[in-house]
């Protein structure tokens, strides 16, 4: 679900000095130099992705993070991935921003998918926002399991032109934030984050040190202004103090109803956080109590709201369609209910993981090649429909790489010894390429049955270790530059289809 924001024609003034930035990365995708936007310094995306083309939109007054983009015209690739260094076990807010700008000469933005690690995140459809002169953004909170985090774009059946991206943020969050969710099983996809009764510009950094976007929200309810300040550190989830400057309320004895969020929701479970503060001048009498209901169901009873403020939350709340927040006052309270802000996230089940050992091994294999397939980035196996080109995986608690079929892809470079760490491999087909160097020790691959390295430029000796792979029933090595003699471990081995000629420089006895 996309969120829209009017970022197009804001004036950006370079700062004489940069404010302390959120911890993490702010990437201005497709840019060729650093830029200041929204009181923050944005870097280029070079080094975080190896594919795609850069372009500048023909609209000189755009803010910097919308004025450039990276797009991905390669239709042969299954996905296009940014790989971001992170702190293992850390919690991060990831935000992707999109502004089409007609970069490809079309009239409507392409529709495509987003993936985070091995989990399908959302479909990016910015058509309506773009028609209304708006940019779009998507945000998700995840806890990382490794030292890198991959954020990928991928084509789907609706994609008719090149996927693209304008900006990418990966921002570190404190561990206490949103900690009612089990991030080993779920991620939180942001649906709405609003300040009620607030009709000014978006609240973000520096008011929010994590650069979360707090959108204004107004309706027909009366608006009041707070007479005291809130300290962000005192609140779960660290909402900015500015989010409490305004509130919606109603008069004594009346029920306050807020139709929020302002869009229909798909049937799912949601995490809801609501923020309240008595707006009056602090005194022993500055408090009010009321019940909180969501779609008529009790959310919190007898909530006591003072000038110090309070947060209430629901960890897994089923919602579908339009949502209504209802605040009903307790008898005898001299003022009506009040609400300042709210956040709502869709709870997204994680899509599984590829065994870390296999991920690291495949990364080493990719690095040993001079020209690996362009989608060899991110998770090798997941999501299953977006596995790397030439990779077949088994599915289970952890996905495993079970086959490599890269025949005839004009690959060059060498074959990394780390391939031997892919212990679920059943077949390796790398024929008709330009690979060179030694054939690595493959003896740990106990289930390997088929090895095709023919028609390459391997120039070492045939390793004796091949004879230790008991399940191997075919080895094709013809048309290389191999030398020496056939290892004793392979001679006269029953049931083995061994092809070593023509080509090679083997001794006659071989």
Coordinates of C-alpha atoms in Angstrom, one line a residue:
X1 CA 0.0 0.0 0.0
X2 CA 1.6 3.2 -1.1
X3 CA 1.6 6.5 0.7
X4 CA 1.6 9.8 -1.2
X5 CA 3.3 13.0 -0.4
X6 CA 3.6 16.4 -2.1
X7 CA 7.3 16.7 -2.4
X8 CA 7.6 18.1 -5.9
X9 CA 8.0 21.8 -5.7
X10 CA 9.4 22.4 -2.2
X11 CA 12.3 24.8 -2.0
X12 CA 15.5 23.2 -0.8
X13 CA 18.1 25.6 0.7
X14 CA 21.6 24.2 1.2
X15 CA 22.6 24.1 4.8
X16 CA 25.7 25.8 6.2
X17 CA 26.2 22.7 8.2
X18 CA 24.5 19.3 8.3
X19 CA 22.3 18.4 11.3
X20 CA 23.1 15.1 13.0
X21 CA 21.7 12.6 10.5
X22 CA 19.7 9.5 11.3
X23 CA 21.9 6.4 11.5
X24 CA 21.8 4.5 8.3
X25 CA 21.8 5.3 4.6
X26 CA 19.9 7.9 2.5
X27 CA 20.4 7.2 -1.2
X28 CA 19.5 9.6 -3.9
X29 CA 19.0 7.0 -6.7
X30 CA 20.5 7.8 -10.1
X31 CA 22.3 10.9 -8.8
X32 CA 25.9 11.6 -9.7
X33 CA 26.7 13.8 -6.6
X34 CA 25.6 14.3 -3.0
X35 CA 22.7 16.6 -2.3
X36 CA 20.9 18.3 0.6
X37 CA 17.1 17.7 0.8
X38 CA 14.8 17.9 3.7
X39 CA 17.6 19.0 6.1
X40 CA 19.5 15.8 5.3
X41 CA 22.5 14.9 3.2
X42 CA 21.8 12.3 0.5
X43 CA 24.5 10.2 -1.1
X44 CA 24.5 8.6 -4.5
X45 CA 23.5 4.9 -4.9
X46 CA 26.8 3.9 -6.5
X47 CA 28.3 0.9 -4.8
X48 CA 25.0 -0.3 -3.4
X49 CA 23.7 -1.7 -6.7
X50 CA 25.5 -3.0 -9.9
X51 CA 22.7 -2.8 -12.5
X52 CA 20.3 -0.3 -13.9
X53 CA 20.6 3.0 -15.8
X54 CA 20.5 6.6 -14.4
X55 CA 18.5 9.5 -15.7
X56 CA 17.6 13.1 -14.8
X57 CA 13.9 14.2 -15.0
X58 CA 13.2 17.2 -17.2
X59 CA 11.7 19.3 -14.4
X60 CA 14.3 21.6 -12.9
X61 CA 12.3 22.6 -9.8
X62 CA 12.0 19.1 -8.4
X63 CA 13.6 18.4 -5.0
X64 CA 16.9 16.6 -5.5
X65 CA 15.7 13.2 -4.4
X66 CA 12.9 13.2 -7.0
X67 CA 14.9 14.9 -9.8
X68 CA 16.9 11.7 -10.6
X69 CA 16.1 8.1 -10.7
X70 CA 17.5 4.7 -11.5
X71 CA 15.6 2.4 -13.9
X72 CA 16.0 -1.2 -14.9
X73 CA 15.4 -2.0 -18.6
X74 CA 17.0 -5.5 -18.6
X75 CA 14.0 -7.8 -19.1
X76 CA 16.1 -10.9 -18.7
X77 CA 16.7 -10.2 -15.0
X78 CA 14.3 -11.5 -12.5
X79 CA 15.1 -8.8 -9.9
X80 CA 17.3 -5.8 -9.3
X81 CA 18.7 -5.5 -5.8
X82 CA 20.3 -2.9 -3.6
X83 CA 22.5 -4.5 -1.0
X84 CA 23.0 -2.3 2.1
X85 CA 25.5 -3.0 4.9
X86 CA 23.7 -3.2 8.3
X87 CA 24.3 -4.2 11.9
X88 CA 23.4 -7.9 12.4
X89 CA 20.3 -8.2 14.6
X90 CA 19.5 -4.5 14.2
X91 CA 16.0 -3.1 13.5
X92 CA 15.6 -0.9 10.5
X93 CA 13.0 1.3 8.8
X94 CA 13.2 1.0 5.1
X95 CA 11.5 3.5 2.8
X96 CA 11.4 3.5 -1.0
X97 CA 10.3 6.7 -2.8
X98 CA 9.0 6.9 -6.4
X99 CA 8.3 9.8 -8.8
X100 CA 7.8 8.7 -12.4
X101 CA 8.1 12.0 -14.2
X102 CA 7.6 10.3 -17.6
X103 CA 11.3 9.3 -17.7
X104 CA 10.6 6.6 -20.4
X105 CA 8.4 8.8 -22.6
X106 CA 5.2 7.1 -21.4
X107 CA 2.2 8.6 -19.7
X108 CA 1.7 6.1 -16.8
X109 CA 4.2 4.7 -14.4
X110 CA 5.1 1.0 -14.6
X111 CA 3.7 -1.4 -12.0
X112 CA 6.2 -3.8 -10.4
X113 CA 7.0 -5.6 -7.1
X114 CA 9.1 -4.9 -4.1
X115 CA 11.1 -7.6 -2.2
X116 CA 12.9 -7.2 1.0
X117 CA 15.4 -10.1 1.6
X118 CA 13.4 -13.2 0.7
X119 CA 10.0 -11.7 1.4
X120 CA 7.5 -10.2 -1.1
X121 CA 6.8 -6.7 0.3
X122 CA 4.3 -5.0 -1.9
X123 CA 3.3 -4.1 -5.5
X124 CA 4.4 -0.6 -6.5
X125 CA 1.6 1.2 -8.3
X126 CA 2.1 4.9 -8.3
X127 CA -0.3 5.7 -11.2
X128 CA -3.0 7.5 -9.2
X129 CA -0.4 9.5 -7.2
X130 CA 1.4 10.6 -10.3
X131 CA -1.8 11.7 -12.0
X132 CA -2.4 13.9 -9.0
X133 CA 1.1 15.4 -9.0
X134 CA 2.3 13.4 -6.1
X135 CA 5.2 11.2 -5.3
X136 CA 4.7 7.9 -3.6
X137 CA 6.6 6.1 -0.8
X138 CA 6.5 2.7 0.9
X139 CA 7.9 2.0 4.3
X140 CA 8.6 -1.3 6.2
X141 CA 10.2 -2.1 9.6
X142 CA 12.4 -5.2 9.7
X143 CA 15.0 -6.9 11.9
X144 CA 18.0 -8.1 9.9
X145 CA 19.6 -11.5 10.4
X146 CA 22.9 -10.8 8.6
X147 CA 25.4 -8.1 7.8
X148 CA 23.6 -7.0 4.7
X149 CA 20.0 -6.2 3.8
X150 CA 18.7 -6.5 0.2
X151 CA 15.9 -4.4 -1.2
X152 CA 14.8 -5.5 -4.7
X153 CA 12.5 -4.5 -7.4
X154 CA 11.1 -7.1 -9.7
X155 CA 8.9 -7.4 -12.8
X156 CA 5.5 -8.9 -12.5
X157 CA 2.7 -9.7 -15.1
X158 CA 1.6 -6.1 -15.0
X159 CA 5.0 -4.6 -15.7
X160 CA 5.0 -3.1 -19.3
X161 CA 8.0 -0.8 -19.0
X162 CA 11.1 -0.4 -16.8
X163 CA 10.9 -0.5 -13.0
X164 CA 12.5 2.5 -11.4
X165 CA 13.3 4.1 -8.0
X166 CA 13.9 7.7 -6.9
X167 CA 15.2 7.3 -3.3
X168 CA 16.0 4.6 -0.8
X169 CA 16.4 5.0 3.0
X170 CA 17.6 2.3 5.4
X171 CA 17.5 3.9 8.9
X172 CA 18.5 2.3 12.2
X173 CA 15.8 2.1 14.9
X174 CA 16.2 1.7 18.6
X175 CA 15.6 -1.9 19.7
X176 CA 12.7 -0.8 22.0
X177 CA 10.7 0.6 19.1
X178 CA 7.8 -1.5 17.8
X179 CA 9.0 -4.3 20.0
X180 CA 5.5 -5.8 20.5
X181 CA 6.1 -7.6 17.2
X182 CA 8.0 -10.8 16.8
X183 CA 10.4 -9.7 14.0
X184 CA 11.8 -13.2 13.7
X185 CA 8.5 -14.1 12.0
X186 CA 7.0 -10.8 10.8
X187 CA 7.7 -7.4 9.4
X188 CA 5.6 -4.2 9.7
X189 CA 4.5 -2.5 6.5
X190 CA 3.4 1.1 7.2
X191 CA -0.2 1.9 6.2
X192 CA -0.6 5.3 7.9
X193 CA 1.1 7.6 10.3
X194 CA -0.9 10.7 11.1
X195 CA -1.1 13.8 13.4
X196 CA -4.8 14.5 14.1
X197 CA -5.9 18.2 13.8
X198 CA -2.6 19.1 12.3
X199 CA -2.8 20.9 8.9
X200 CA 0.7 22.1 8.3
X201 CA 3.5 20.4 6.4
X202 CA 4.7 16.9 6.9
X203 CA 6.6 16.2 10.2
X204 CA 9.9 14.4 9.7
X205 CA 13.6 15.0 10.5
X206 CA 14.8 16.8 12.6
X207 CA 11.6 16.7 14.6
X208 CA 11.6 12.9 14.2
X209 CA 15.2 11.8 14.7
X210 CA 14.5 8.6 12.7
X211 CA 13.0 10.6 9.7
X212 CA 9.7 8.9 9.9
X213 CA 6.9 10.8 8.0
X214 CA 4.0 12.0 10.1
X215 CA 1.3 13.2 7.7
X216 CA -1.3 15.8 8.7
X217 CA -4.9 14.6 9.2
X218 CA -8.0 16.8 9.6
X219 CA -11.7 16.1 9.7
X220 CA -14.8 17.8 10.9
X221 CA -13.9 17.3 14.6
X222 CA -12.9 20.4 16.7
X223 CA -9.1 21.0 16.9
X224 CA -7.3 22.0 20.0
X225 CA -3.7 23.1 20.7
X226 CA -1.5 21.7 23.4
X227 CA -0.4 23.9 26.3
X228 CA 2.5 21.8 27.3
X229 CA 5.4 20.0 25.6
X230 CA 6.0 16.2 25.3
X231 CA 9.4 14.6 25.6
X232 CA 9.8 12.0 22.9
X233 CA 12.1 9.8 25.1
X234 CA 9.2 9.2 27.5
X235 CA 7.1 7.4 24.9
X236 CA 7.2 3.9 23.4
X237 CA 8.0 4.2 19.7
X238 CA 9.5 7.7 20.2
X239 CA 6.9 9.9 18.5
X240 CA 8.1 13.4 17.9
X241 CA 7.0 16.1 20.4
X242 CA 5.5 18.0 17.5
X243 CA 3.0 15.3 16.9
X244 CA 1.3 16.3 20.1
X245 CA 1.0 20.0 19.3
X246 CA -2.6 19.5 18.0
X247 CA -5.4 17.1 18.6
X248 CA -9.0 16.5 17.7
X249 CA -11.6 16.4 20.5
X250 CA -15.3 16.9 21.2
X251 CA -17.3 18.5 23.9
X252 CA -18.2 17.2 27.3
X253 CA -20.2 13.9 27.4
X254 CA -20.0 13.4 23.7
X255 CA -18.4 10.5 21.8
X256 CA -15.5 11.3 19.5
X257 CA -15.4 9.4 16.2
X258 CA -12.4 9.5 13.8
X259 CA -12.6 7.6 10.5
X260 CA -8.9 6.6 10.2
X261 CA -7.0 5.6 8.3
X262 CA -8.6 7.5 5.4
X263 CA -8.5 4.5 3.0
X264 CA -10.0 1.0 2.9
X265 CA -7.7 -1.7 4.2
X266 CA -7.3 -5.2 2.8
X267 CA -8.3 -8.0 5.1
X268 CA -5.3 -8.7 7.3
X269 CA -3.9 -8.2 10.8
X270 CA -2.6 -4.8 11.8
X271 CA -0.5 -3.3 14.6
X272 CA -2.1 -0.1 15.8
X273 CA -0.5 2.6 18.0
X274 CA -2.5 5.6 19.3
X275 CA -1.1 8.6 21.1
X276 CA -3.0 10.9 23.5
X277 CA -2.3 14.0 25.6
X278 CA -4.6 16.3 27.6
X279 CA -4.1 19.6 25.9
X280 CA -4.7 21.9 28.9
X281 CA -2.2 23.7 31.1
X282 CA -0.7 21.1 33.5
X283 CA -2.6 21.0 36.8
X284 CA -4.0 18.4 39.2
X285 CA -7.2 18.6 37.2
X286 CA -5.8 18.3 33.7
X287 CA -6.8 14.7 32.9
X288 CA -9.7 12.9 31.3
X289 CA -10.8 9.2 31.0
X290 CA -12.5 7.4 28.2
X291 CA -12.8 4.1 26.4
X292 CA -11.1 3.4 23.1
X293 CA -12.9 1.2 20.5
X294 CA -11.8 0.2 17.0
X295 CA -14.7 -0.7 14.7
X296 CA -16.9 -1.1 17.7
X297 CA -14.6 -3.6 19.5
X298 CA -13.0 -2.6 22.8
X299 CA -9.4 -1.5 22.3
X300 CA -8.6 0.0 25.7
X301 CA -10.9 0.6 28.7
X302 CA -10.8 3.5 31.1
X303 CA -7.8 5.2 29.5
X304 CA -6.5 8.0 31.7
X305 CA -5.0 10.8 29.6
X306 CA -3.0 13.5 31.4
X307 CA -0.8 16.4 30.1
X308 CA 2.2 13.9 30.3
X309 CA 0.5 11.9 27.5
X310 CA 0.0 8.2 27.0
X311 CA 0.3 5.5 24.3
X312 CA -1.9 2.5 23.7
X313 CA -1.4 -0.2 21.1
X314 CA -2.8 -3.4 19.7
X315 CA -0.3 -6.0 18.5
X316 CA -2.4 -7.9 16.0
X317 CA -5.8 -6.4 15.2
X318 CA -8.0 -7.8 12.4
X319 CA -9.2 -5.1 10.0
X320 CA -10.9 -5.0 6.6
X321 CA -12.3 -2.0 4.7
X322 CA -12.8 1.3 6.3
X323 CA -11.8 1.7 10.0
X324 CA -13.4 3.8 12.7
X325 CA -11.8 4.9 16.0
X326 CA -14.4 5.7 18.7
X327 CA -13.6 7.4 22.0
X328 CA -16.5 7.2 24.6
X329 CA -16.2 9.4 27.7
X330 CA -16.6 8.2 31.3
X331 CA -19.5 9.7 33.2
X332 CA -18.8 12.9 35.0
X333 CA -15.6 13.9 33.1
X334 CA -15.8 17.7 32.5
X335 CA -14.1 17.5 29.1
X336 CA -14.5 15.3 26.0
X337 CA -12.2 12.6 24.7
X338 CA -9.1 13.6 22.7
X339 CA -6.6 12.0 20.3
X340 CA -3.3 13.4 18.9
X341 CA -1.7 10.9 16.6
X342 CA -1.7 7.3 15.3
X343 CA 0.3 4.7 13.5
X344 CA -1.0 1.6 11.8
X345 CA 1.1 -1.2 10.2
X346 CA 0.1 -4.3 8.3
X347 CA 1.7 -7.4 9.8
X348 CA 3.6 -9.1 7.0
X349 CA 4.7 -12.7 7.5
X350 CA 8.3 -13.2 6.5
X351 CA 8.8 -15.4 3.4
X352 CA 11.5 -17.6 4.7
X353 CA 15.3 -17.6 4.4
X354 CA 18.0 -19.2 2.4
X355 CA 20.6 -21.0 4.5
X356 CA 23.3 -18.4 5.4
X357 CA 26.1 -20.8 4.3
X358 CA 24.5 -21.1 0.9
X359 CA 24.0 -17.3 0.6
X360 CA 27.6 -16.6 1.4
X361 CA 28.8 -19.4 -1.0
X362 CA 26.8 -18.0 -3.8
X363 CA 28.1 -14.5 -3.2
X364 CA 31.6 -15.9 -3.5
X365 CA 30.8 -17.7 -6.7
X366 CA 29.3 -14.5 -8.1
X367 CA 32.4 -12.5 -7.1
X368 CA 34.7 -15.1 -8.9
X369 CA 32.8 -14.5 -12.2
X370 CA 33.7 -11.5 -14.3
X371 CA 30.1 -11.2 -15.6
X372 CA 27.6 -13.0 -13.5
X373 CA 23.9 -12.7 -14.5
X374 CA 22.5 -9.3 -13.7
X375 CA 20.0 -10.5 -11.1
X376 CA 22.7 -12.3 -9.0
X377 CA 22.1 -10.1 -6.0
X378 CA 19.9 -10.3 -2.9
X379 CA 18.6 -13.7 -1.8
X380 CA 19.6 -16.5 -4.3
X381 CA 16.5 -18.6 -3.7
X382 CA 13.7 -16.4 -2.4
X383 CA 11.1 -15.4 -3.2
X384 CA 10.9 -18.6 -5.2
X385 CA 9.7 -17.0 -8.4
X386 CA 12.5 -14.5 -8.2
X387 CA 15.5 -16.9 -7.6
X388 CA 18.7 -16.1 -9.3
X389 CA 19.0 -16.9 -13.0
X390 CA 20.2 -20.5 -13.4
X391 CA 19.6 -21.4 -9.8
X392 CA 17.2 -24.1 -8.6
X393 CA 16.5 -24.4 -4.8
X394 CA 14.8 -26.7 -2.5
X395 CA 12.3 -25.3 -0.1
X396 CA 12.0 -26.0 3.6
X397 CA 12.8 -24.4 6.9
X398 CA 15.8 -22.9 5.0
X399 CA 16.0 -22.8 1.2
X400 CA 19.0 -24.6 -0.2
X401 CA 20.7 -24.3 -3.6
X402 CA 20.2 -27.7 -5.3
X403 CA 21.3 -27.0 -8.9
X404 CA 23.3 -24.6 -11.1
X405 CA 22.5 -24.4 -14.8
X406 CA 24.5 -21.6 -16.4
X407 CA 25.2 -23.3 -19.7
X408 CA 26.0 -21.1 -22.6
X409 CA 25.8 -17.7 -20.8
X410 CA 29.2 -16.5 -22.0
X411 CA 30.5 -16.4 -18.4
X412 CA 34.2 -15.7 -17.7
X413 CA 36.4 -15.7 -14.7
X414 CA 37.0 -18.6 -12.4
X415 CA 35.0 -21.1 -10.3
X416 CA 35.3 -20.2 -6.6
X417 CA 36.3 -23.0 -4.2
X418 CA 33.3 -21.8 -2.1
X419 CA 31.1 -23.7 -4.4
X420 CA 32.0 -26.7 -2.3
X421 CA 30.0 -25.2 0.6
X422 CA 26.8 -25.7 -1.4
X423 CA 26.3 -29.1 0.1
X424 CA 22.8 -29.6 -1.3
X425 CA 24.0 -29.3 -4.9
X426 CA 22.8 -32.2 -7.1
X427 CA 24.0 -30.8 -10.4
X428 CA 26.5 -28.3 -11.8
X429 CA 26.0 -27.4 -15.4
X430 CA 28.5 -24.7 -16.5
X431 CA 29.3 -25.9 -20.0
X432 CA 29.8 -23.6 -23.1
X433 CA 31.3 -20.7 -21.2
X434 CA 34.8 -19.1 -20.9
X435 CA 35.7 -20.2 -17.3
X436 CA 39.3 -20.7 -16.6
X437 CA 41.7 -21.7 -13.8
X438 CA 41.6 -24.8 -11.7
X439 CA 38.6 -27.1 -11.0
X440 CA 38.1 -26.7 -7.3
X441 CA 37.8 -29.5 -4.7
X442 CA 34.2 -30.7 -4.8
X443 CA 34.6 -33.6 -2.4
X444 CA 32.2 -32.1 0.2
X445 CA 29.3 -32.3 -2.3
X446 CA 28.0 -35.7 -1.3
X447 CA 24.8 -35.5 -3.3
X448 CA 26.3 -34.1 -6.5
X449 CA 25.3 -36.4 -9.3
X450 CA 26.1 -34.4 -12.5
X451 CA 29.0 -32.2 -13.3
X452 CA 29.2 -30.4 -16.7
X453 CA 32.3 -28.2 -17.2
X454 CA 32.8 -29.0 -20.9
X455 CA 33.6 -26.3 -23.5
X456 CA 35.4 -23.9 -21.2
X457 CA 39.0 -22.9 -20.6
X458 CA 39.9 -24.7 -17.4
X459 CA 43.6 -25.3 -17.4
X460 CA 44.6 -27.1 -14.3
X461 CA 44.7 -30.8 -13.6
X462 CA 41.6 -33.0 -13.1
X463 CA 41.4 -33.1 -9.2
X464 CA 41.6 -36.5 -7.5
X465 CA 38.9 -35.2 -5.2
X466 CA 36.3 -35.8 -8.0
X467 CA 36.6 -39.5 -7.4
X468 CA 35.6 -39.0 -3.7
X469 CA 32.1 -37.7 -4.7
X470 CA 30.3 -41.0 -4.5
X471 CA 27.1 -40.0 -6.1
X472 CA 28.6 -38.6 -9.3
X473 CA 27.4 -40.5 -12.3
X474 CA 28.5 -38.2 -15.1
X475 CA 31.4 -35.9 -15.5
X476 CA 31.8 -33.8 -18.7
X477 CA 35.2 -32.1 -19.1
X478 CA 35.9 -32.2 -22.8
X479 CA 37.2 -29.2 -24.7
X480 CA 39.1 -27.5 -21.9
X481 CA 42.9 -27.0 -21.4
X482 CA 43.3 -29.6 -18.7
X483 CA 46.6 -31.4 -18.3
X484 CA 48.2 -34.3 -16.5
X485 CA 46.7 -37.7 -16.3
X486 CA 43.3 -39.1 -15.2
X487 CA 43.3 -39.5 -11.4
X488 CA 43.3 -43.1 -10.2
X489 CA 40.1 -42.4 -8.2
X490 CA 38.2 -42.0 -11.5
X491 CA 39.8 -44.9 -13.5
X492 CA 37.6 -47.9 -14.1
X493 CA 34.9 -46.5 -11.8
X494 CA 31.7 -48.4 -12.5
X495 CA 28.6 -46.5 -13.7
X496 CA 30.4 -43.3 -14.4
X497 CA 29.8 -41.5 -17.7
X498 CA 33.2 -39.7 -18.0
X499 CA 33.8 -37.4 -21.0
X500 CA 37.3 -35.9 -21.3
X501 CA 37.9 -35.8 -25.1
X502 CA 38.2 -34.1 -27.5
X503 CA 40.3 -31.2 -26.3
X504 CA 42.5 -31.0 -23.2
X505 CA 46.2 -31.8 -22.9
X506 CA 46.0 -35.0 -21.0
X507 CA 48.7 -37.7 -21.1
X508 CA 48.1 -40.6 -23.4
X509 CA 47.6 -43.0 -20.5
X510 CA 44.6 -41.0 -19.5

